[in-house]
Structure formats: structure tokens, C-alpha cells
XYZ file of C-alpha atoms in Angstrom:
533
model
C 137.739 139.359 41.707
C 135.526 136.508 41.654
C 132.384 137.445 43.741
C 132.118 133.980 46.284
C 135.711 135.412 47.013
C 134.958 138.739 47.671
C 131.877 138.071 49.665
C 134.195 135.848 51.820
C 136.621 138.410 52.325
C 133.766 140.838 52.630
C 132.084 138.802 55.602
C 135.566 138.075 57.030
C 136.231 142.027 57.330
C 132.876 142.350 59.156
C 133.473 139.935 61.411
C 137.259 141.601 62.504
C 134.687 145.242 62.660
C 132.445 143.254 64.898
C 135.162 141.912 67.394
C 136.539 145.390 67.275
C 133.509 146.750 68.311
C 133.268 144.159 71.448
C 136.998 144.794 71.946
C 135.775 148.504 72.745
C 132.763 148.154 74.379
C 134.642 145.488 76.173
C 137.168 147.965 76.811
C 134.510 150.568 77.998
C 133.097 148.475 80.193
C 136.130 147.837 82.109
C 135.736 143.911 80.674
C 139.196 144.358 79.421
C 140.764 144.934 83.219
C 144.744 144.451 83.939
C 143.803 143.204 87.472
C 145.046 139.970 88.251
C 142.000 140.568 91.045
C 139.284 139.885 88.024
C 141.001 136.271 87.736
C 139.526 135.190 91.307
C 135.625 135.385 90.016
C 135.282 132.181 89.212
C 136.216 130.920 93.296
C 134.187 131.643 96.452
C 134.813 133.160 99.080
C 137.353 130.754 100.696
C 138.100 128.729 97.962
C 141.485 129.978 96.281
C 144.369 127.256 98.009
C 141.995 124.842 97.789
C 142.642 122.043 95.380
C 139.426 120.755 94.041
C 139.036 117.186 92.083
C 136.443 114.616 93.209
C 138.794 111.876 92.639
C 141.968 113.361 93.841
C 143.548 115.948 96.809
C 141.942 112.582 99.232
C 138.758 112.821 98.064
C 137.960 109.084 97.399
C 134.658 107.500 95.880
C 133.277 107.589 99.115
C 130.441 110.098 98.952
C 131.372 113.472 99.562
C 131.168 114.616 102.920
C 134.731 115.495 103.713
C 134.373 117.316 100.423
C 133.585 121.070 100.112
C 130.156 121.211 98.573
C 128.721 124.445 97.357
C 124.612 124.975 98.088
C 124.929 128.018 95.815
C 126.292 126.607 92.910
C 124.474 123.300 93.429
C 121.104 125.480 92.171
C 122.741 127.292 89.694
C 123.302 123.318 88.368
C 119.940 122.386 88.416
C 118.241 124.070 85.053
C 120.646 122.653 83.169
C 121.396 119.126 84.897
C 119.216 117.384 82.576
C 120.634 118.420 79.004
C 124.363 118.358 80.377
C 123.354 114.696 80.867
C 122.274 114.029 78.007
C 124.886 115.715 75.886
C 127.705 113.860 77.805
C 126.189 110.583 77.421
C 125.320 111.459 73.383
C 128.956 112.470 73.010
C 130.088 109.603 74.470
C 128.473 107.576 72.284
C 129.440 109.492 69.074
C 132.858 109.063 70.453
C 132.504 105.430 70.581
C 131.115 104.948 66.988
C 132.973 107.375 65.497
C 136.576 105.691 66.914
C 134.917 102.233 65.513
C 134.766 104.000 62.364
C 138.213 105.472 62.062
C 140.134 102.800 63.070
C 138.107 100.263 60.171
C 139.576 103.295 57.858
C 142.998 103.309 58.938
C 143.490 99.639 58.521
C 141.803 100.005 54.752
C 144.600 101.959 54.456
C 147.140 98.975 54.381
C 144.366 96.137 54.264
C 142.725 97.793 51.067
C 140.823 94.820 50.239
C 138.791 94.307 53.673
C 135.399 94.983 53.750
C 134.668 95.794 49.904
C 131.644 93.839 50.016
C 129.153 96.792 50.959
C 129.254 100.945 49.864
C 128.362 101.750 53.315
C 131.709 100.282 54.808
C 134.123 101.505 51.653
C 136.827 103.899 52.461
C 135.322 106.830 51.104
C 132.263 106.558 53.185
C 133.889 104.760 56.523
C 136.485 107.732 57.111
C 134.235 110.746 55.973
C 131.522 109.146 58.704
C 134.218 109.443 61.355
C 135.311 112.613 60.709
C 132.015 113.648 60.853
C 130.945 112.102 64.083
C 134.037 113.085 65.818
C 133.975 116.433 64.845
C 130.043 117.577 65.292
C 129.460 114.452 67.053
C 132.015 113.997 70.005
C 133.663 117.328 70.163
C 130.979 119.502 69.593
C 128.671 118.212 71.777
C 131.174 117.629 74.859
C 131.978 120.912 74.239
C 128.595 122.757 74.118
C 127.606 120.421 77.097
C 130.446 121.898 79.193
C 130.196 125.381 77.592
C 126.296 124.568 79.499
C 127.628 123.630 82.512
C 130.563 125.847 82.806
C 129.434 129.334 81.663
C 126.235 129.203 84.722
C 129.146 128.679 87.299
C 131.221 131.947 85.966
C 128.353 134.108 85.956
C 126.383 133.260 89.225
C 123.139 132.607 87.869
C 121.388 129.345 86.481
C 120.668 128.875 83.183
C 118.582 130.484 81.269
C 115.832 129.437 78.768
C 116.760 125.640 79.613
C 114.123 123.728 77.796
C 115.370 126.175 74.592
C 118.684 124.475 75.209
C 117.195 121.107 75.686
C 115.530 120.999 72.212
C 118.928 122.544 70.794
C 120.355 119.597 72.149
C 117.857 117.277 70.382
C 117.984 119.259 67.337
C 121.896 119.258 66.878
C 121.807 115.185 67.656
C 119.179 114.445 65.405
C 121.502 116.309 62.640
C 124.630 114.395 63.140
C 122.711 111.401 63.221
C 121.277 112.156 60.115
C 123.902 113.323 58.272
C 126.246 110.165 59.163
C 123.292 108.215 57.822
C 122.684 109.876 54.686
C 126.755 109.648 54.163
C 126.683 106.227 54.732
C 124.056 105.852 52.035
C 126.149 107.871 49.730
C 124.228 111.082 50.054
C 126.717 113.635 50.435
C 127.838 117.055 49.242
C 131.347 115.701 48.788
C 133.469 118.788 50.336
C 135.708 117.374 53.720
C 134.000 118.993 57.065
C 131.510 120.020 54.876
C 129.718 116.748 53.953
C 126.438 116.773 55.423
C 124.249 117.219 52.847
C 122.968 120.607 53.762
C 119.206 119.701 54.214
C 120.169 117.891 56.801
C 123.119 120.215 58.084
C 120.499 123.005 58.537
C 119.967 121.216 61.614
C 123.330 121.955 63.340
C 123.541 125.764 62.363
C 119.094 126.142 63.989
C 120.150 123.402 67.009
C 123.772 125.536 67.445
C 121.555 128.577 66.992
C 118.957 127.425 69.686
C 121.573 126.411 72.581
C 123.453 129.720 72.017
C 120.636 131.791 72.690
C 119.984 130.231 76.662
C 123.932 130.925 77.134
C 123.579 134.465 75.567
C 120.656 135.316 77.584
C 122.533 133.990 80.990
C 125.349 136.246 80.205
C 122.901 139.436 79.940
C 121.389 138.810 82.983
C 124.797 137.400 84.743
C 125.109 138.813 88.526
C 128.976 139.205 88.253
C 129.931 142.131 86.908
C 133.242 140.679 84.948
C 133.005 138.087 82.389
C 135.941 135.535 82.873
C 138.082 134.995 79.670
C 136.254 131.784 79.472
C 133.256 133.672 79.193
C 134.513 134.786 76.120
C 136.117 131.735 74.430
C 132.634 130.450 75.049
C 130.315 132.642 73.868
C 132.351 133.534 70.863
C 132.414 130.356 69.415
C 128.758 129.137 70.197
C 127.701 132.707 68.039
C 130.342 132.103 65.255
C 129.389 128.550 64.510
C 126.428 129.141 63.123
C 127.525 131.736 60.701
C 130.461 129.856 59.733
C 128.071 126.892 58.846
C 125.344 129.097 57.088
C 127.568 130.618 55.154
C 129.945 127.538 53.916
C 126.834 125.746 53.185
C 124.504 128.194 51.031
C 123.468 126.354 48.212
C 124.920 126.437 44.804
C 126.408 129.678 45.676
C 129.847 128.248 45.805
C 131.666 126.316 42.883
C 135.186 125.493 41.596
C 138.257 127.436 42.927
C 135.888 129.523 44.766
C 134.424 126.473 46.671
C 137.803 125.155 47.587
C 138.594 128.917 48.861
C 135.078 128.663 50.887
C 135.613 125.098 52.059
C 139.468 125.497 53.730
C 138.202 129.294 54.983
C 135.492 127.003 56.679
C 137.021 123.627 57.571
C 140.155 125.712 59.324
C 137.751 128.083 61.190
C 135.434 125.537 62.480
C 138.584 123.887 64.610
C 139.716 127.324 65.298
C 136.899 129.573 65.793
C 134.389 126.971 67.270
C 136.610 124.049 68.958
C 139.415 125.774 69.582
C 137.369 128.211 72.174
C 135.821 125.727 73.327
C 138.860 124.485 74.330
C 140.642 126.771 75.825
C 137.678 128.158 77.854
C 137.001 125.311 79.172
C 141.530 124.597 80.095
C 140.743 128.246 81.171
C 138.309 127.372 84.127
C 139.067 123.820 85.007
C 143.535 124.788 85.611
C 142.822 127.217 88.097
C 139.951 125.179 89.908
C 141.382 122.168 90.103
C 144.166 123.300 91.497
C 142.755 125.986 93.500
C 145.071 128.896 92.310
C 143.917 131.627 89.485
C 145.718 131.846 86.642
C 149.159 133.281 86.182
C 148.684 136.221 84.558
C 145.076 137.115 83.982
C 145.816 140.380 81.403
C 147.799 137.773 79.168
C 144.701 135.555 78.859
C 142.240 138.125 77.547
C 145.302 139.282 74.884
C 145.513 135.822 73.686
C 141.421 135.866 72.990
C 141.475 139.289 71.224
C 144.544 137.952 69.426
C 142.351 134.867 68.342
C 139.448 136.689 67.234
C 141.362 139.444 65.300
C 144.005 136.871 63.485
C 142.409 133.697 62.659
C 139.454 133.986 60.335
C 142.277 133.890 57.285
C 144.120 131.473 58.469
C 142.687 128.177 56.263
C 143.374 129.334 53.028
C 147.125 128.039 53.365
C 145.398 124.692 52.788
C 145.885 126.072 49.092
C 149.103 126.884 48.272
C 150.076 126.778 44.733
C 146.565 126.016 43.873
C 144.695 128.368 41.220
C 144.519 131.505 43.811
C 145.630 135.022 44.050
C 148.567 134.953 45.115
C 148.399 137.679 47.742
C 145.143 135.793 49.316
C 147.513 133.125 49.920
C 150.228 135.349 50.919
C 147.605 137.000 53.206
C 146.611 133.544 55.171
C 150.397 133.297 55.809
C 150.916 136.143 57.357
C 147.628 135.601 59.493
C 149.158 131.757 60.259
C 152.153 133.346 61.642
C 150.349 136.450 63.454
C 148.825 133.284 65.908
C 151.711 133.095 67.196
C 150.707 135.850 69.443
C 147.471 134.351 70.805
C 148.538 130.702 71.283
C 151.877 131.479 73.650
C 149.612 134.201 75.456
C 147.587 131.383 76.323
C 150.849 128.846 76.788
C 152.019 131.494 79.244
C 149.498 131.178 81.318
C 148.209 127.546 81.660
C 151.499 125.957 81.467
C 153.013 128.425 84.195
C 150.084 127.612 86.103
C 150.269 123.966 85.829
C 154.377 124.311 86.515
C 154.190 125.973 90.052
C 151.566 123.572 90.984
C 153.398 120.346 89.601
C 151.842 118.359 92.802
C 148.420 118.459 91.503
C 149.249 117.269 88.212
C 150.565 114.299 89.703
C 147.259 113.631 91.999
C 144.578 114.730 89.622
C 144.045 112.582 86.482
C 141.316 115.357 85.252
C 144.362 117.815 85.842
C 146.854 115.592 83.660
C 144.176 115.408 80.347
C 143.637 119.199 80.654
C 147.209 120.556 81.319
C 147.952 117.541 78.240
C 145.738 118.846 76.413
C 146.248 122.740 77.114
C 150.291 121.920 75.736
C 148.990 120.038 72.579
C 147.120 123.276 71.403
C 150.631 125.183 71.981
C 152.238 122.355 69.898
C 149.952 122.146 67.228
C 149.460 126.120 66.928
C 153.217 126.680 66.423
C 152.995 123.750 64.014
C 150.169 125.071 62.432
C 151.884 128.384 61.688
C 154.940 126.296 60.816
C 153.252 124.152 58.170
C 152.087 128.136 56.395
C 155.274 128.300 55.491
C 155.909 127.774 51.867
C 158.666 125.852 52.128
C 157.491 123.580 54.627
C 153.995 123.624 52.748
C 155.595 122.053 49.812
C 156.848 119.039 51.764
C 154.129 118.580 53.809
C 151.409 119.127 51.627
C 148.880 115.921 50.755
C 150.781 113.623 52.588
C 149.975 111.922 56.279
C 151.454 114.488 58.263
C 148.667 116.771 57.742
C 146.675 113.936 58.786
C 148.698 113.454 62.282
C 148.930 117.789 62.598
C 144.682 117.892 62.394
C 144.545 115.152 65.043
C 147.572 117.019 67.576
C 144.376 119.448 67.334
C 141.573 118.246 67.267
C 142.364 114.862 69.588
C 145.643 115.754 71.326
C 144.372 119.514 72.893
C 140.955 119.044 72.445
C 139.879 115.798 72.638
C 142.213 115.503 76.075
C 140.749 118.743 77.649
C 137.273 117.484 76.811
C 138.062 114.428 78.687
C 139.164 116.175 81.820
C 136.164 117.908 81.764
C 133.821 115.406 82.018
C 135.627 113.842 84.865
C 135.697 116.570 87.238
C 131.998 117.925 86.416
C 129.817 114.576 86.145
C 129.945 113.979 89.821
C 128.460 117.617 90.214
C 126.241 117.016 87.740
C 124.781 113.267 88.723
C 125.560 113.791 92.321
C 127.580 111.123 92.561
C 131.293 109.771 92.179
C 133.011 107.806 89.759
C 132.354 104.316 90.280
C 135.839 103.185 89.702
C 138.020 105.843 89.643
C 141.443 103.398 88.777
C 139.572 103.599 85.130
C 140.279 107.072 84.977
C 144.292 106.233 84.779
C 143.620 103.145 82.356
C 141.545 105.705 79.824
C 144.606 107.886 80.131
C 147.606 105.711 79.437
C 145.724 103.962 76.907
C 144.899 107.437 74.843
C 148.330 108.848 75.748
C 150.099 105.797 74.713
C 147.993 104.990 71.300
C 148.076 108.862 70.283
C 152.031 108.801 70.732
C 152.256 105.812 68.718
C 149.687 107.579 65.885
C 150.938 110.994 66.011
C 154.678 109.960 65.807
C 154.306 107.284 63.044
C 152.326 109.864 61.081
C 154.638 112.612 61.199
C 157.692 110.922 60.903
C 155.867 108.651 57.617
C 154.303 111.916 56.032
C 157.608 113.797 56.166
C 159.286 110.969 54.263
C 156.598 110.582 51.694
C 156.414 114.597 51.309
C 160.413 114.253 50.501
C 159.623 111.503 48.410
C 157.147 113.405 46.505
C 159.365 115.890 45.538
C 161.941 113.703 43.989
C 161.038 113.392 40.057
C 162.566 109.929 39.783
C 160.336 108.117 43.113
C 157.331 106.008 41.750
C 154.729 106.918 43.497
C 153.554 103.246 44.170
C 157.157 102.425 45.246
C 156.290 105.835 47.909
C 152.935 104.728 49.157
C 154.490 101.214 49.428
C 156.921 102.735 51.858
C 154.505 104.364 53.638
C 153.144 101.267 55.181
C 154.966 100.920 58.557
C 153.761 104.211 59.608
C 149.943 103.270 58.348
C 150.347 99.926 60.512
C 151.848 102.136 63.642
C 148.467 104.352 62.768
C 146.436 101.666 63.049
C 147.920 100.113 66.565
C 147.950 103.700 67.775
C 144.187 104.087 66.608
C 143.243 100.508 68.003
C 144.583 101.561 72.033
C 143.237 104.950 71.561
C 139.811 103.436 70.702
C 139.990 100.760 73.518
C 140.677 103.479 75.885
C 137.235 105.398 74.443
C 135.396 102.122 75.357
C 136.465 102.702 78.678
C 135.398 106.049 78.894
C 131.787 105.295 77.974
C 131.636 102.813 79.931
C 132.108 104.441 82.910
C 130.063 107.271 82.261
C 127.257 104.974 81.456
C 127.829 103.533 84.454
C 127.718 106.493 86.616
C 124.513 107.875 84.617
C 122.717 104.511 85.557
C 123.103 105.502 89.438
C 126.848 103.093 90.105
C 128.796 105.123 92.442
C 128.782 106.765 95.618
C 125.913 109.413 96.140
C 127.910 112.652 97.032
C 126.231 114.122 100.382
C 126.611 117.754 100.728
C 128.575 118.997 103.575
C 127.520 121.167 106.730
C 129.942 123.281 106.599
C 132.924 123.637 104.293
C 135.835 120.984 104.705
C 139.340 122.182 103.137
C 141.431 119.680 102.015
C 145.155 120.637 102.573
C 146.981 121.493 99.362
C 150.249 119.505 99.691
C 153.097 120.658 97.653
């Protein structure tokens, strides 16, 4: 057996012994409870049939005093107010320039001859800077930033270590920002999620490293006795990125077969063990608060993080089918792409049941609507995920622009949406203030709903064709890509409204983080608003 192999397989077995060893302290601790009464921690006193959403349930952008304000949990805010800030507004702007980027990629796609003139804006180097700055840009920092803001809340206590997590912050920005830069230059290590140069990408794994520690330390010295499942999704993935990175990126370690067997074990487990939990702790939290009921069936969710830990550290390597690999390591990612079928509908089961007996406050709350969105996108893109495994759906699928629309049902439609809906309902907590114009919130949402339709549809339906195509010894294969054009055009218009609506988005945040908006006054006492049906 080669030995990059076997040390993978090596460090993927200790990591299963490690989860297995929290699963039974977890277990001795009484963490892993079947009381539905553990799922209440994350209210107050009072607060459970209470819909909460600063720009629904009545609450206008009028300052805040009709709305239940929380002295409590207003200082358990403060030590981390600062850096949520500034990750929000960072991610924003990622988002921004990263969107720029992919859409000047997707119409190279059927305008191959635009923008030649300079490396910098070339194909190769345009779409590997988006991915890049979507993934550890926008994502990753939205998610850490509510992972900061979140995790405080669920275990009573402020944040610890704060100006640790600060400099993390800097640290992990300063990264990206050099490492889009040095791709754009043409300094790269050439691998896809792994092209950073890893000089630079150092940077993430020590900044990832240095924000994980504060949230570590808050959870050791947490007043509430449980820790909520999001607690878990949370933590997990802020101490597995790091490792994951560290060890994908060790230099000339990894080469040939054994690098592509590296690369997929990393570029699948950083969307499912480090987004992915970001996620759905985050959909884990914000369901139940929002609409002021826990969730459905609390012992479900912590099966469906076990089930996550335990099944999907193999899961990538189906990214390799009929390439130059054992056959039973591919057989064994197969079997692990099917076995997350169990996590993914424990998780369906309860946000979506949630959501469904409390249809009314989907309808009021537009944060609701991008989470719940967001929470059914993972379920689709899961099941499709374990579909695609399949070898004969692998074969037809393959290198051709489905995959491309399946990684963004992941990456934009669950978590991209829940990220959204997350930094609606916190910022006016955060800044004190309310959304300046909250009608904006419904024009960011139609506009990404409507453009990721259009892209996700045109891609699946084009990269299904071509895949058929492929197969068929007697199709040219520039008579196939030629035919693939009306689904790279419907891409591109999809790509072009989901990028308007992004310009939106910032914009509003930037306004609220320049003081626009209603300062939210705390309330005497607490003020229910009536949870209509």
C-alpha cells in the first residue's frame, strides 16, 4: 500500500477513535440525553411561543422597544461584538468579489475570447480565485463569525479569550487575501480547494487554530450544563479544519495518485466536515428561535451529528472512480456516501418538521425563509451526493457540469442561504440597531432564489446531457461542448441575478455598520409578541 495512502487511512481511523471517545464521554456525561427537555437550553425563561425576528412577528425598523430585549445576553454579546463585526463585513466583501469573479468565469465559458488580454483575468486564474474566495473567503468567515456569536448565547457565558479571536480573525483574512493574490499572479499549488500556495495557506490552518481556541475555552467554562447539538456542529468543525488543512497541505509529502487520493479526501471533507457543521449548527439554533418552538425531536438531532462524524471522513474519494485506485478504497467511499443517508434525514426530520408545523413564520420571517431554504438544500444535495457514489450514476455524471451545479446545491443553496439568514437576524443584536430597509431583505431573496433556480436547473439538466453524450463513442466532443451552450448562457443569467442580489446584501450591511437604521432601545420589561398561526 502506498504510504500517503495509508497514512490517510491511518489518520482517518484516528479521527473515527477520537469521535468515539467523545461519543462516550459524551455519553457519560449525560451530553447524549433522550430528553426533548435538553432542546429548551437555548430559550429563557419565558421565551418558548415566542416568535423572535427583528424584522418580522410586527417588529418593524422602528427601534426596539415593543421588542423583547435580553440584558443577560446583551453582555454575553459584548466580548465578541467587535470581531463578529468585522468578520460579517469581511465576508461580505469576499462575497462581493468573489461573485464578480465567478460570473466573469462563467461567461468565458461561452464568450472564450473575452478578456484574454491579461493572465490575471484568464479562466484558469478568474474561476480558481472565486472558488477560493467563496469558499475560505465568504463561507468560512460568515460561518466562524456566527459560530462567535452563536456558541456564547448556548452556553451562558461571554466569550472567552476575545482579542485571541480578534487576531484569528486578522490572521485568517490576511490569508485569503493573500492567497487570491498570489493566484492571481500565477502562484499556485495547482490542486482545486487546495490552491493556496501553502506558505501562504499556513495562515488559515494558525488563524482557524487561533479563533478555535476562545470558542473551546468558552465551552470549558460554559455555565449550562448541556451542550446544544449546535454546540457540537460547531466546535467540531472549527477543531477539524485545521487538521484537515495541515494535513492536505504538508509539503512534498503528497504526489501522483496519492495526491489526487489526498486532495478529494480533503476538498470533500472541508464542505462536509467544516461547512457543513457550520451549517447545520447554525439552521440548528436560528429554526427553533425564530420561531420560538424547540426542535422536533431533539434525540434525532444529536444521531444525525454522531452519524456525521462517524460516516463522512471517506466520503470524497468517490470523486475517483475508475481512476488508478484500489478498488475496495473506492468501494469503501461508496458505502460511506450511502451510510449519510442516516445523518442528513436525521437532521431533515427535524428542521423541516419544525419549519412545517410553524408554516406562519416562514411566511413572515425572511431570515426564516433563507434558513428553512437552506436547511432543505443540504437534504437535497446530501441524497444527491450519495446518489452521484453510485457507479452507475458516477459514470454519467462524472466531469461534466452537473457536478458543477451538485457542489453549488451545497455549498450556495444550504449554505450560502443559511448563512444569509444568519446575518439578518443577529446584526441588529450585534450593532444595536435595525435594518435600515428591511424591503431589501425580500429583493436579496428573490433575486438569489430566482438566479440559483435558473443556475442549478440549467446545470443539471446540461451536465446530464453532456454526461450521456460522453458515453456515446460516435459524439464529437466539440459537437458536445457546442451543445452545451444554452445551459452555460442560463449559468451565466442565473450567476448575473444571484450576484446582483449579493450587491444588495453588502450594501445593506454596510449600511447598517455605518450607524443607518433605527437604534434598538432595550425594553423595561419583556414585551411578547403574539405568535399568530
Amino acid at each position: 500500500m502506498p504510504p500517503t495512502i495509508g497514512l490517510l487511512l491511518a489518520l482517518s481511523f484516528l479521527a473515527s477513535v477520537t469521535a468515539l471517545g467523545f461519543l462516550i464521554w459524551a455519553i457519560a456525561k449525560r451530553q447524549f440525553a433522550l430528553s426533548q427537555r435538553d432542546a429548551l437550553t437555548i430559550f429563557e425563561a419565558g421565551e418558548t411561543g415566542t416568535p423572535d425576528d427583528t424584522t418580522a412577528f410586527g417588529h418593524a425598523a422602528k427601534g426596539s422597544a415593543a421588542h423583547r430585549f435580553d440584558v443577560i445576553r446583551e453582555r454575553i454579546d459584548e466580548p465578541g461584538r467587535k470581531t463578529v463585526m468585522l468578520m460579517i463585513g469581511v465576508a461580505a466583501a469576499f462575497l462581493v468579489l468573489g461573485s464578480v469573479f465567478g460570473l466573469v468565469a462563467s461567461l468565458k465559458l461561452h464568450l472564450p475570447d473575452w478578456l484574454v488580454q491579461h493572465a490575471p483575468l484568464t479562466f484558469g486564474r478568474v474561476r480558481t480565485m472565486h472558488l477560493n474566495l467563496v469558499a475560505y473567503g465568504w463561507l468560512s468567515v460568515a460561518g466562524i463569525g456566527a459560530a462567535m456569536w452563536i456558541l456564547p448565547r448556548i452556553f451562558h457565558i461571554p466569550l472567552q479569550k476575545p482579542a485571541l479571536a480578534m487576531f484569528g480573525a486578522f490572521t485568517w483574512t490576511i490569508g485569503v487575501c493573500l492567497g487570491v493574490g498570489a493566484i492571481g499572479m500565477g502562484w499556485t499549488q495547482g490542486i482545486e480547494w487546495l490552491e493556496i500556495p501553502w506558505q501562504i495557506g499556513m495562515l488559515l490552518a494558525f488563524g482557524g487554530a487561533c479563533m478555535a481556541i476562545p470558542l473551546v475555552l468558552t465551552a470549558v467554562r460554559r455555565k449550562s450544563h448541556h451542550i446544544y447539538v449546535s454546540g457540537w456542529y460547531m466546535l467540531a468543525g472549527l477543531v477539524w479544519f485545521p487538521v484537515l488543512y495541515v494535513i492536505a497541505n504538508l509539503p512534498g509529502l503528497h504526489a501522483g495518485v496519492q495526491q489526487a487520493t489526498v486532495n478529494w479526501w480533503f476538498a470533500h471533507n472541508v464542505l462536509g466536515l467544516w461547512l457543513t457543521p457550520l451549517g447545520v449548527g447554525t439552521a440548528y439554533y436560528l429554526i427553533p428561535k425564530i420561531i420560538g418552538q424547540p426542535v422536533y425531536s431533539y434525540s434525532v438531532s444529536l444521531l444525525g451529528f454522531w452519524g456525521l462524524a462517524l460516516f463522512y471522513s471517506q466520503v470524497g474519494i468517490h470523486h475517483l472512480i475508475g481512476g488508478p485506485l484500489p478498488t475496495w478504497l473506492v468501494t469503501l467511499s461508496i458505502v460511506h456516501s450511502v451510510m449519510m443517508f442516516v445523518p442528513v434525514i436525521a437532521v431533515g426530520i427535524n428542521q423541516h418538521t419544525t419549519v412545517a408545523r410553524n408554516f406562519w413564520a416562514f411566511k413572515q420571517s425572511v431570515a426564516l425563509r433563507f434558513v428553512a431554504i437552506g436547511a432543505l438544500m443540504y437534504t437535497a444535495a446530501s441524497f444527491q451526493g450519495s446518489v452521484e457514489a453510485l457507479r452507475a450514476v458516477n459514470s454519467v455524471t462524472h466531469f461534466t457540469h452537473y457536478t458543477v451545479g451538485h457542489a453549488h446545491l451545497g455549498a450556495y443553496g444550504f449554505v450560502s442561504m443559511v448563512l444569509f439568514g444568519a446575518v439578518y437576524y443577529m446584526l441588529p443584536y450585534v450593532t444595536g440597531r435595525d435594518w435600515p430597509w428591511p424591503r431589501l431583505l425580500k429583493v436579496h431573496f428573490w433575486l438569489v432564489i430566482l438566479g440559483f433556480s435558473i443556475y442549478f436547473i440549467g446545470l443539471s439538466i446540461g451536465g446530464w446531457l453532456q454526461g450521456m453524450a460522453l458515453l456515446e463513442p460516435g459524439r464529437g466532443f466539440a459537437a458536445i461542448t457546442l451543445g452545451t451552450m444554452p445551459y452555460l448562457e442560463a449559468r451565466s443569467l442565473g450567476g448575473a441575478l444571484m450576484t446582483l442580489g449579493h450587491f444588495v446584501f453588502a450594501f445593506h450591511i454596510a449600511a447598517l455598520l455605518l450607524g443607518k437604521g433605527a437604534a434598538r432601545q432595550p425594553a423595561a420589561a419583556p414585551a411578547f409578541a403574539a405568535a399568530g398561526a
